[in-house]
mmCIF file of C-alpha atoms in Angstrom:
data_model
loop_
_atom_site.group_PDB
_atom_site.id
_atom_site.type_symbol
_atom_site.label_atom_id
_atom_site.label_comp_id
_atom_site.label_asym_id
_atom_site.label_seq_id
_atom_site.Cartn_x
_atom_site.Cartn_y
_atom_site.Cartn_z
ATOM 1 C CA MET A 600 0.026 -0.066 0.025
ATOM 2 C CA ARG A 601 1.456 3.407 -0.994
ATOM 3 C CA VAL A 602 -0.856 6.421 -0.624
ATOM 4 C CA GLY A 603 0.626 9.753 -1.325
ATOM 5 C CA VAL A 604 2.084 10.003 2.113
ATOM 6 C CA SER A 605 4.372 7.232 2.453
ATOM 7 C CA VAL A 606 7.399 5.707 0.211
ATOM 8 C CA ALA A 607 8.588 2.440 -0.705
ATOM 9 C CA GLN A 608 12.397 1.563 -1.776
ATOM 10 C CA GLY A 609 12.646 0.862 -5.405
ATOM 11 C CA GLY A 610 9.363 2.449 -6.176
ATOM 12 C CA GLY A 611 10.313 6.131 -6.732
ATOM 13 C CA GLY A 612 8.333 6.782 -9.938
ATOM 14 C CA TYR A 613 5.337 5.014 -8.583
ATOM 15 C CA VAL A 614 5.414 6.736 -5.240
ATOM 16 C CA ALA A 615 5.796 10.000 -6.902
ATOM 17 C CA SER A 616 2.793 9.505 -9.157
ATOM 18 C CA LYS A 617 0.577 8.766 -6.031
ATOM 19 C CA TRP A 618 1.715 12.161 -4.257
ATOM 20 C CA ALA A 619 1.116 13.856 -7.279
ATOM 21 C CA LEU A 620 -2.338 12.312 -7.599
ATOM 22 C CA GLU A 621 -3.079 13.396 -3.989
ATOM 23 C CA GLY A 622 -2.231 16.977 -4.648
ATOM 24 C CA MET A 623 -4.259 17.141 -7.979
ATOM 25 C CA SER A 624 -7.040 15.538 -6.533
ATOM 26 C CA GLU A 625 -7.346 17.667 -3.387
ATOM 27 C CA THR A 626 -6.917 20.797 -5.312
ATOM 28 C CA LEU A 627 -9.586 19.649 -7.748
ATOM 29 C CA ALA A 628 -12.005 18.993 -4.903
ATOM 30 C CA GLN A 629 -11.579 22.545 -3.822
ATOM 31 C CA GLU A 630 -12.181 23.990 -7.165
ATOM 32 C CA VAL A 631 -15.262 21.870 -8.112
ATOM 33 C CA ALA A 632 -16.909 22.174 -4.789
ATOM 34 C CA ALA A 633 -18.904 25.316 -5.511
ATOM 35 C CA PHE A 634 -20.412 23.096 -8.460
ATOM 36 C CA GLY A 635 -21.495 20.565 -6.012
ATOM 37 C CA ILE A 636 -19.079 18.128 -7.603
ATOM 38 C CA LYS A 637 -17.391 15.780 -5.041
ATOM 39 C CA VAL A 638 -14.011 14.140 -5.258
ATOM 40 C CA THR A 639 -12.623 10.994 -3.535
ATOM 41 C CA LEU A 640 -9.315 9.644 -3.460
ATOM 42 C CA VAL A 641 -9.506 5.878 -2.896
ATOM 43 C CA GLU A 642 -6.466 4.791 -1.413
ATOM 44 C CA PRO A 643 -6.442 0.804 -1.712
ATOM 45 C CA GLY A 644 -4.280 -1.386 0.192
ATOM 46 C CA SER A 645 -2.859 -4.751 -1.519
ATOM 47 C CA TYR A 646 -5.472 -6.789 -3.635
ATOM 48 C CA ALA A 647 -5.359 -10.363 -4.429
ATOM 49 C CA THR A 648 -5.053 -9.196 -8.377
ATOM 50 C CA GLU A 649 -2.728 -9.920 -11.333
ATOM 51 C CA GLY A 650 -1.788 -6.290 -11.083
ATOM 52 C CA ALA A 651 2.080 -6.620 -11.192
ATOM 53 C CA ALA A 652 2.093 -9.716 -13.675
ATOM 54 C CA GLY A 653 1.534 -7.514 -16.698
ATOM 55 C CA ALA A 654 3.849 -4.646 -15.749
ATOM 56 C CA VAL A 655 6.755 -3.803 -17.733
ATOM 57 C CA HIS A 656 10.135 -4.051 -15.960
ATOM 58 C CA ALA A 657 13.611 -2.723 -16.801
ATOM 59 C CA ASP A 658 16.467 -5.322 -16.697
ATOM 60 C CA ALA A 659 17.283 -6.164 -12.961
ATOM 61 C CA ASN A 660 20.388 -4.718 -11.600
ATOM 62 C CA PRO A 661 22.156 -7.164 -9.346
ATOM 63 C CA LEU A 662 23.139 -4.269 -6.876
ATOM 64 C CA TYR A 663 19.168 -4.140 -6.095
ATOM 65 C CA ASP A 664 18.889 -7.994 -5.621
ATOM 66 C CA GLY A 665 18.692 -7.651 -1.685
ATOM 67 C CA LEU A 666 16.026 -4.956 -2.009
ATOM 68 C CA ARG A 667 14.097 -7.051 -4.461
ATOM 69 C CA GLU A 668 14.211 -10.166 -2.372
ATOM 70 C CA GLY A 669 13.269 -8.087 0.859
ATOM 71 C CA PHE A 670 10.343 -6.591 -0.804
ATOM 72 C CA ALA A 671 9.216 -9.908 -2.281
ATOM 73 C CA ALA A 672 9.630 -11.501 1.466
ATOM 74 C CA PHE A 673 7.483 -8.471 2.919
ATOM 75 C CA ALA A 674 4.800 -8.863 0.132
ATOM 76 C CA LYS A 675 4.242 -12.564 1.222
ATOM 77 C CA THR A 676 3.106 -11.227 4.614
ATOM 78 C CA LEU A 677 0.619 -9.028 3.429
ATOM 79 C CA ASP A 678 -3.134 -9.674 4.286
ATOM 80 C CA VAL A 679 -4.345 -8.867 0.566
ATOM 81 C CA GLY A 680 -7.926 -7.851 0.189
ATOM 82 C CA ASP A 681 -10.705 -9.104 -2.151
ATOM 83 C CA PRO A 682 -11.324 -7.080 -5.188
ATOM 84 C CA ALA A 683 -15.015 -7.734 -5.270
ATOM 85 C CA ALA A 684 -15.217 -6.194 -1.806
ATOM 86 C CA ALA A 685 -13.517 -3.271 -2.946
ATOM 87 C CA GLY A 686 -15.973 -2.831 -5.896
ATOM 88 C CA ARG A 687 -18.723 -3.082 -3.584
ATOM 89 C CA ALA A 688 -17.276 -0.384 -1.273
ATOM 90 C CA LEU A 689 -16.619 1.977 -4.296
ATOM 91 C CA LEU A 690 -20.297 1.831 -5.169
ATOM 92 C CA LYS A 691 -21.144 2.850 -1.659
ATOM 93 C CA VAL A 692 -18.709 5.872 -1.776
ATOM 94 C CA ALA A 693 -20.159 6.713 -5.179
ATOM 95 C CA ASP A 694 -23.740 6.728 -3.766
ATOM 96 C CA ALA A 695 -22.837 8.694 -0.408
ATOM 97 C CA ASP A 696 -24.575 11.930 -0.109
ATOM 98 C CA ASN A 697 -21.401 13.389 1.460
ATOM 99 C CA PRO A 698 -18.485 11.256 0.342
ATOM 100 C CA PRO A 699 -14.841 11.587 1.893
ATOM 101 C CA LEU A 700 -12.122 13.262 0.137
ATOM 102 C CA ARG A 701 -9.877 10.381 1.116
ATOM 103 C CA VAL A 702 -10.839 6.699 2.054
ATOM 104 C CA PHE A 703 -8.927 3.672 2.578
ATOM 105 C CA PHE A 704 -9.846 0.330 1.101
ATOM 106 C CA GLY A 705 -8.398 -2.315 3.120
ATOM 107 C CA THR A 706 -6.830 -2.358 6.708
ATOM 108 C CA GLN A 707 -3.219 -1.380 5.476
ATOM 109 C CA GLY A 708 -3.857 2.489 5.478
ATOM 110 C CA ASN A 709 -5.072 2.679 9.103
ATOM 111 C CA GLN A 710 -1.819 0.537 9.883
ATOM 112 C CA ILE A 711 0.644 2.671 8.185
ATOM 113 C CA VAL A 712 -0.383 6.210 7.877
ATOM 114 C CA PRO A 713 -1.041 7.368 11.419
ATOM 115 C CA LEU A 714 2.883 6.132 12.127
ATOM 116 C CA VAL A 715 4.037 8.170 9.038
ATOM 117 C CA TYR A 716 2.157 11.202 10.064
ATOM 118 C CA ALA A 717 3.347 10.854 13.850
ATOM 119 C CA ASP A 718 6.774 10.778 12.742
ATOM 120 C CA ARG A 719 6.340 14.023 10.367
ATOM 121 C CA LEU A 720 4.653 15.731 13.244
ATOM 122 C CA LYS A 721 7.642 14.958 15.675
ATOM 123 C CA THR A 722 10.306 15.929 13.092
ATOM 124 C CA TRP A 723 8.472 19.313 12.386
ATOM 125 C CA THR A 724 8.152 20.072 16.117
ATOM 126 C CA ASP A 725 11.726 19.077 17.011
ATOM 127 C CA TRP A 726 12.839 21.412 14.069
ATOM 128 C CA HIS A 727 10.425 24.129 14.694
ATOM 129 C CA ASP A 728 13.219 26.515 16.010
ATOM 130 C CA LEU A 729 15.403 26.059 12.934
ATOM 131 C CA ALA A 730 12.372 26.578 10.762
ATOM 132 C CA ALA A 731 11.384 29.972 12.580
ATOM 133 C CA GLU A 732 15.142 31.000 12.114
ATOM 134 C CA ALA A 733 15.034 30.205 8.200
ATOM 135 C CA HIS A 734 12.087 32.852 8.235
ATOM 136 C CA GLY A 735 14.728 35.456 8.697
ATOM 137 C CA HIS A 736 12.945 37.795 10.970
ATOM 138 C CA THR A 737 10.328 37.834 13.663
ATOM 139 C CA PRO A 738 6.927 38.441 12.455
ATOM 140 C CA VAL A 739 5.465 41.690 13.430
ATOM 141 C CA GLY A 740 2.220 41.332 15.502
ATOM 142 C CA PRO A 741 -0.961 43.466 15.125
ATOM 143 C CA ALA A 742 -0.504 46.981 15.864
ATOM 144 C CA ALA A 743 -1.588 48.043 19.665
#
């Protein structure tokens, strides 16, 4: 599962496309809201499909053998979802009066994303003083 907030070694292009889709979709949702149009980013976990089987792959570089082997071992541990269940859930989102901007399909998102955000929030808090220093001056408050 790679929503537009987490990364996977060896998947730079794939991950970048997910992050781009996140930003584009959230912006689109704001732009079309006045017309009554709703946008939902469906963020699926792993499903029992032939997804990667038909993919085009570059020649394998032996320097990345360990990375590929590690990913293959990890993939075998995943609790993959049923594509038919995802289809039924998608229809519920489409029929909802007030669909969410983002929704996970499967259980992986709620396992991964809170950890990613917690780490980012901690880092930003830990480095807040440097961020303020990088601003270059103390913002002026409202006139008294």
